[in-house]
Amino acid sequence: FLSLVAQFCCGFFVILILGNFWFLAVLYLLWLYLDWETPCTGGRRSQWVRNWTVWKYFREYFPIHLIKTSDLSPNHNYLLGFHPHGVLVAGAFGNFCTSSSFKNLFPGLTPYLHIMPIWFSCPFFREYIMSAGMVSASKESVSYVLDNKGGGHASVIVIGGAEESLNAHPGSLTLNILKRKGFIKMALKHGAHLVPVFSFGENELFKQVANPKGSRLRNVQEKLQKIMGFALPLFHARGVFQYSFGLIPYRQPIHTVVGSPIPVKQNLNPTTEEIEQLHALYLQKLRTLFEEHKRNYGIPEHKSLVFE
């Protein structure tokens, strides 16, 4: 969805350049130059955009639900680790980038969804995603959000990143997390409490072409992901008037469960051992969260998370 909107915005910009409105394109390029750092400094959210009626229908389509398991005090800053990435990241967008139930469940907290910096280089599209509450996933951006001395800020990071989308098959419970420890270091440096978040149903929205590790397709996808910075999963779902083939996601319920916070004491220079210890604790809490709630959302008893 984001990719389609981005392509439309880029196409519109090209039309401005080639048409009789090239001066508008020049003015926008000047604005882009002056505003380049905004995605790394908290963005520019618009409550009007977050309240668009279309997002209400978007959430109801699946539908998307946000489940609270513990209070999150607005006196602290938090780093929410979102799992899994899926193909669409629908749960993250629906719950943290629209006027969902987040504000009522966690009063006093402002969520910031961190996405790949490359999206903010797309003309016009960057304005749209910032207005929804998305900011860059760069270290500078995460630090800006978590450095709020008064608390009340929540950085939402899809830990598995683009690479994990290649595992987004229905029924898959594989998470790319064992080597991802940068978010742990950021939490320690800023004293941000860690909160595991698991979105049940995220991998059920599309059917992806078989791409087991070691296959020719997977090798090509991984090489392209390293070059471009984002993955290209080959997927399909339903059409507008039929359910056999199309790019519209299946109507599968998404339940995004927000776990209990892991208190983190600020440590400006954490050692490798301290990072490893907190990372291990986070994995333990994430697995516990999944095990406690999987029965409620159709996960067989014998299935568990697989960490890679």
Coordinates of C-alpha atoms in Angstrom, one line a residue:
F1 CA 0.0 0.0 0.0
L2 CA 2.7 2.4 1.0
S3 CA 4.6 1.5 -2.2
L4 CA 1.6 2.2 -4.4
V5 CA 1.1 5.6 -2.8
A6 CA 4.8 6.4 -3.1
Q7 CA 4.7 5.6 -6.8
F8 CA 1.7 7.8 -7.3
C9 CA 3.5 10.7 -5.5
C10 CA 6.7 10.3 -7.5
G11 CA 4.7 10.2 -10.7
F12 CA 2.9 13.4 -9.8
F13 CA 6.2 15.1 -9.1
V14 CA 7.5 14.0 -12.6
I15 CA 4.4 15.5 -14.1
L16 CA 5.1 18.8 -12.4
I17 CA 8.6 18.8 -13.8
L18 CA 7.7 17.9 -17.4
G19 CA 4.5 20.0 -17.5
N20 CA 3.9 23.7 -17.2
F21 CA 4.2 23.6 -13.4
W22 CA 8.0 23.1 -13.2
F23 CA 8.3 26.1 -11.0
L24 CA 6.1 24.3 -8.3
A25 CA 8.6 21.4 -8.5
V26 CA 11.5 23.8 -8.0
L27 CA 9.7 25.4 -4.9
Y28 CA 9.1 21.9 -3.5
L29 CA 12.7 20.9 -4.0
L30 CA 13.7 24.0 -2.0
W31 CA 11.2 23.0 0.7
L32 CA 12.6 19.5 0.7
Y33 CA 16.1 20.8 1.2
L34 CA 15.1 23.0 4.1
D35 CA 12.8 20.3 5.7
W36 CA 15.1 17.3 5.2
E37 CA 15.8 16.7 8.9
T38 CA 12.2 16.8 10.0
P39 CA 11.7 13.0 9.8
C40 CA 14.6 12.6 12.3
T41 CA 13.3 15.3 14.7
G42 CA 9.9 13.9 15.6
G43 CA 8.2 14.4 12.2
R44 CA 5.1 16.5 11.7
R45 CA 1.9 14.6 12.6
S46 CA -1.5 15.9 11.8
Q47 CA -4.5 14.8 13.9
W48 CA -6.7 15.6 10.9
V49 CA -5.0 13.0 8.8
R50 CA -4.9 10.5 11.6
N51 CA -8.7 11.0 11.9
W52 CA -9.6 10.4 8.3
T53 CA -12.7 8.2 8.0
V54 CA -10.9 5.9 5.6
W55 CA -8.7 4.6 8.5
K56 CA -11.8 3.6 10.4
Y57 CA -12.9 1.4 7.5
F58 CA -9.3 0.2 7.2
R59 CA -9.3 -1.0 10.8
E60 CA -12.7 -2.6 10.5
Y61 CA -11.9 -4.4 7.3
F62 CA -9.7 -7.1 9.0
P63 CA -10.7 -6.0 11.8
I64 CA -7.7 -4.7 13.8
H65 CA -7.8 -4.8 17.6
L66 CA -5.3 -3.5 20.2
I67 CA -5.1 -5.5 23.4
K68 CA -3.6 -4.0 26.6
T69 CA -2.0 -6.2 29.2
S70 CA -0.5 -3.7 31.5
D71 CA -0.5 0.1 32.2
L72 CA 2.2 2.2 30.6
S73 CA 2.9 5.3 32.8
P74 CA 3.2 8.5 30.8
N75 CA 6.1 9.5 33.1
H76 CA 8.4 7.2 31.2
N77 CA 9.5 6.8 27.6
Y78 CA 9.1 3.4 25.9
L79 CA 10.6 1.5 23.1
L80 CA 7.9 -0.9 21.7
G81 CA 9.3 -3.8 19.7
F82 CA 6.7 -4.8 17.1
H83 CA 6.5 -8.4 15.8
P84 CA 6.2 -9.9 13.2
H85 CA 6.7 -7.6 10.2
G86 CA 4.4 -9.5 7.9
V87 CA 3.9 -8.1 4.4
L88 CA 1.7 -5.1 5.1
V89 CA 2.6 -4.3 8.8
A90 CA -1.1 -3.6 9.0
G91 CA -1.3 -3.9 12.8
A92 CA 1.5 -1.3 13.4
F93 CA -0.1 1.2 10.9
G94 CA -3.7 0.7 12.1
N95 CA -2.9 0.9 15.8
F96 CA -0.1 3.5 15.9
C97 CA -0.7 5.8 12.8
T98 CA -4.4 6.3 13.0
S99 CA -6.8 7.5 15.7
S100 CA -7.3 4.0 17.1
S101 CA -7.9 2.9 20.6
F102 CA -4.2 3.5 21.6
K103 CA -5.0 7.0 23.0
N104 CA -7.7 5.6 25.3
L105 CA -5.8 2.5 26.4
F106 CA -2.6 4.4 27.0
P107 CA -3.4 8.0 27.9
G108 CA -0.6 10.4 27.9
L109 CA 1.6 8.4 25.5
T110 CA 2.4 9.5 21.9
P111 CA 3.4 6.7 19.5
Y112 CA 6.0 7.2 16.8
L113 CA 6.3 4.4 14.2
H114 CA 9.8 4.3 12.8
I115 CA 10.2 3.2 9.2
M116 CA 13.1 3.0 6.7
P117 CA 14.6 6.4 6.0
I118 CA 14.4 5.8 2.2
W119 CA 10.6 6.5 2.3
F120 CA 11.3 10.1 3.3
S121 CA 13.2 10.8 0.1
C122 CA 10.0 10.4 -1.9
P123 CA 8.5 13.8 -2.9
F124 CA 5.0 14.5 -1.3
F125 CA 4.8 11.0 0.0
R126 CA 7.1 12.0 2.9
E127 CA 4.6 14.7 4.0
Y128 CA 1.8 12.1 4.0
I129 CA 3.6 9.5 6.1
M130 CA 4.9 12.2 8.6
S131 CA 1.4 13.5 9.0
A132 CA 0.3 10.0 10.1
G133 CA 3.0 9.9 12.8
M134 CA 5.7 8.0 11.0
V135 CA 9.4 9.0 11.5
S136 CA 12.7 7.7 10.3
A137 CA 14.2 4.6 11.8
S138 CA 17.7 6.2 12.0
K139 CA 19.5 6.3 15.3
E140 CA 19.2 10.1 15.4
S141 CA 15.4 9.8 15.0
V142 CA 15.0 7.1 17.7
S143 CA 17.2 9.2 20.1
Y144 CA 15.2 12.3 19.4
V145 CA 11.9 10.5 20.4
L146 CA 13.4 8.8 23.5
D147 CA 15.3 11.8 24.7
N148 CA 12.1 13.5 25.9
K149 CA 12.8 14.4 29.5
G150 CA 9.2 14.6 30.5
G151 CA 8.3 11.1 29.3
G152 CA 5.2 10.2 27.4
H153 CA 6.9 9.2 24.1
A154 CA 6.8 5.7 22.6
S155 CA 9.1 4.6 19.8
V156 CA 7.5 1.7 17.8
I157 CA 10.1 -0.3 15.9
V158 CA 9.4 -3.3 13.7
I159 CA 12.4 -5.3 14.9
G160 CA 12.5 -7.9 12.1
G161 CA 12.7 -5.2 9.5
A162 CA 12.3 -5.8 5.7
E163 CA 14.2 -9.1 5.9
E164 CA 11.5 -10.6 8.1
S165 CA 8.8 -9.9 5.5
L166 CA 10.3 -12.7 3.4
N167 CA 9.2 -15.1 6.1
A168 CA 5.7 -13.8 6.1
H169 CA 3.8 -16.9 5.2
P170 CA 0.5 -17.9 6.8
G171 CA 1.3 -19.9 9.9
S172 CA 4.9 -18.7 10.1
L173 CA 6.2 -17.9 13.5
T174 CA 9.8 -17.1 12.6
L175 CA 11.2 -13.8 13.8
N176 CA 14.5 -12.2 12.7
I177 CA 15.8 -11.0 16.1
L178 CA 18.8 -12.9 17.4
K179 CA 21.3 -10.5 15.7
R180 CA 19.2 -7.4 16.1
K181 CA 20.4 -5.7 19.3
G182 CA 20.6 -2.1 18.2
F183 CA 17.2 -1.4 19.8
I184 CA 18.5 -2.8 23.1
K185 CA 21.4 -0.5 23.1
M186 CA 19.2 2.5 22.3
A187 CA 16.8 1.6 25.2
L188 CA 19.8 1.4 27.6
K189 CA 21.3 4.7 26.4
H190 CA 18.0 6.5 27.0
G191 CA 16.6 4.6 29.9
A192 CA 13.5 3.7 27.8
H193 CA 11.4 0.9 29.1
L194 CA 11.2 -2.0 26.7
V195 CA 7.8 -3.4 25.7
P196 CA 7.3 -6.5 23.5
V197 CA 4.4 -6.3 21.1
F198 CA 3.1 -9.3 19.2
S199 CA 0.5 -8.9 16.4
F200 CA -1.4 -12.1 15.9
G201 CA -2.8 -12.6 12.4
E202 CA -0.2 -10.3 10.7
N203 CA 1.2 -13.1 8.6
E204 CA -2.2 -14.4 7.5
L205 CA -3.1 -11.4 5.3
F206 CA -1.3 -12.7 2.1
K207 CA 0.0 -15.9 0.5
Q208 CA 3.6 -15.6 -0.5
V209 CA 5.3 -17.5 -3.2
A210 CA 7.4 -20.4 -1.7
N211 CA 10.9 -19.0 -1.0
P212 CA 12.7 -21.3 1.5
K213 CA 16.1 -20.3 2.5
G214 CA 18.7 -21.4 0.0
S215 CA 16.2 -21.4 -2.9
R216 CA 17.0 -19.3 -6.0
L217 CA 14.1 -17.0 -5.4
R218 CA 15.2 -16.3 -1.8
N219 CA 18.8 -15.7 -2.8
V220 CA 17.6 -13.1 -5.4
Q221 CA 15.3 -11.5 -2.8
E222 CA 18.0 -11.2 -0.2
K223 CA 20.5 -9.7 -2.7
L224 CA 17.9 -7.1 -3.8
Q225 CA 17.1 -6.4 -0.1
K226 CA 20.8 -5.6 0.6
I227 CA 21.1 -3.4 -2.5
M228 CA 17.8 -1.4 -2.2
G229 CA 17.3 -1.5 1.6
F230 CA 13.8 -3.0 1.4
A231 CA 12.5 -6.5 0.5
L232 CA 10.4 -7.6 -2.4
P233 CA 8.2 -10.5 -1.3
L234 CA 6.1 -12.1 -4.1
F235 CA 2.6 -12.3 -2.7
H236 CA -1.1 -12.4 -3.6
A237 CA -4.4 -12.5 -1.8
R238 CA -7.9 -11.7 -3.0
G239 CA -9.5 -9.5 -5.6
V240 CA -12.2 -6.9 -5.3
F241 CA -15.1 -9.1 -6.3
Q242 CA -13.5 -12.6 -5.9
Y243 CA -11.4 -14.4 -3.4
S244 CA -9.2 -16.5 -5.7
F245 CA -6.5 -14.0 -6.7
G246 CA -5.6 -10.3 -6.2
L247 CA -3.5 -7.9 -4.1
I248 CA -6.2 -7.0 -1.6
P249 CA -5.3 -8.6 1.8
Y250 CA -7.6 -11.3 3.1
R251 CA -10.1 -10.4 5.8
Q252 CA -8.3 -12.0 8.7
P253 CA -8.5 -10.5 12.2
I254 CA -5.4 -8.9 13.7
H255 CA -4.9 -8.8 17.4
T256 CA -2.0 -6.6 18.4
V257 CA -1.1 -7.5 22.0
V258 CA 1.0 -5.0 24.0
G259 CA 3.0 -6.7 26.7
S260 CA 4.2 -5.5 30.1
P261 CA 7.1 -3.0 30.2
I262 CA 10.6 -4.2 31.1
P263 CA 12.2 -1.5 33.3
V264 CA 15.5 -0.2 31.9
K265 CA 17.9 2.0 33.9
Q266 CA 19.8 4.5 31.8
N267 CA 23.3 3.5 30.9
L268 CA 25.1 5.8 28.5
N269 CA 27.9 3.3 27.8
P270 CA 26.5 -0.2 28.1
T271 CA 28.9 -3.1 27.8
T272 CA 28.4 -6.0 25.3
E273 CA 27.5 -8.2 28.3
E274 CA 24.8 -5.8 29.5
I275 CA 23.3 -5.6 26.0
E276 CA 23.3 -9.4 25.7
Q277 CA 21.6 -9.8 29.1
L278 CA 18.8 -7.3 28.3
H279 CA 18.4 -8.8 24.9
A280 CA 18.0 -12.3 26.4
L281 CA 15.4 -10.9 28.9
Y282 CA 13.5 -9.3 26.1
L283 CA 13.4 -12.6 24.1
Q284 CA 12.1 -14.3 27.3
K285 CA 9.3 -11.7 27.8
L286 CA 8.4 -11.8 24.1
R287 CA 8.1 -15.6 24.2
T288 CA 6.0 -15.5 27.4
L289 CA 3.7 -12.9 25.9
F290 CA 3.1 -15.1 22.9
E291 CA 2.6 -18.3 24.9
E292 CA 0.1 -16.6 27.2
H293 CA -2.1 -15.3 24.4
K294 CA -1.7 -17.8 21.5
R295 CA -4.7 -19.9 22.5
N296 CA -7.0 -16.9 22.2
Y297 CA -6.1 -16.3 18.6
G298 CA -6.1 -19.8 17.0
I299 CA -2.4 -20.8 17.4
P300 CA -2.1 -24.5 18.1
E301 CA -0.7 -25.5 21.4
H302 CA 2.3 -27.2 20.0
K303 CA 3.5 -24.2 18.0
S304 CA 6.0 -21.7 19.4
L305 CA 8.1 -18.8 18.2
V306 CA 11.3 -19.5 16.3
F307 CA 14.1 -16.9 16.7
E308 CA 16.6 -16.5 14.0

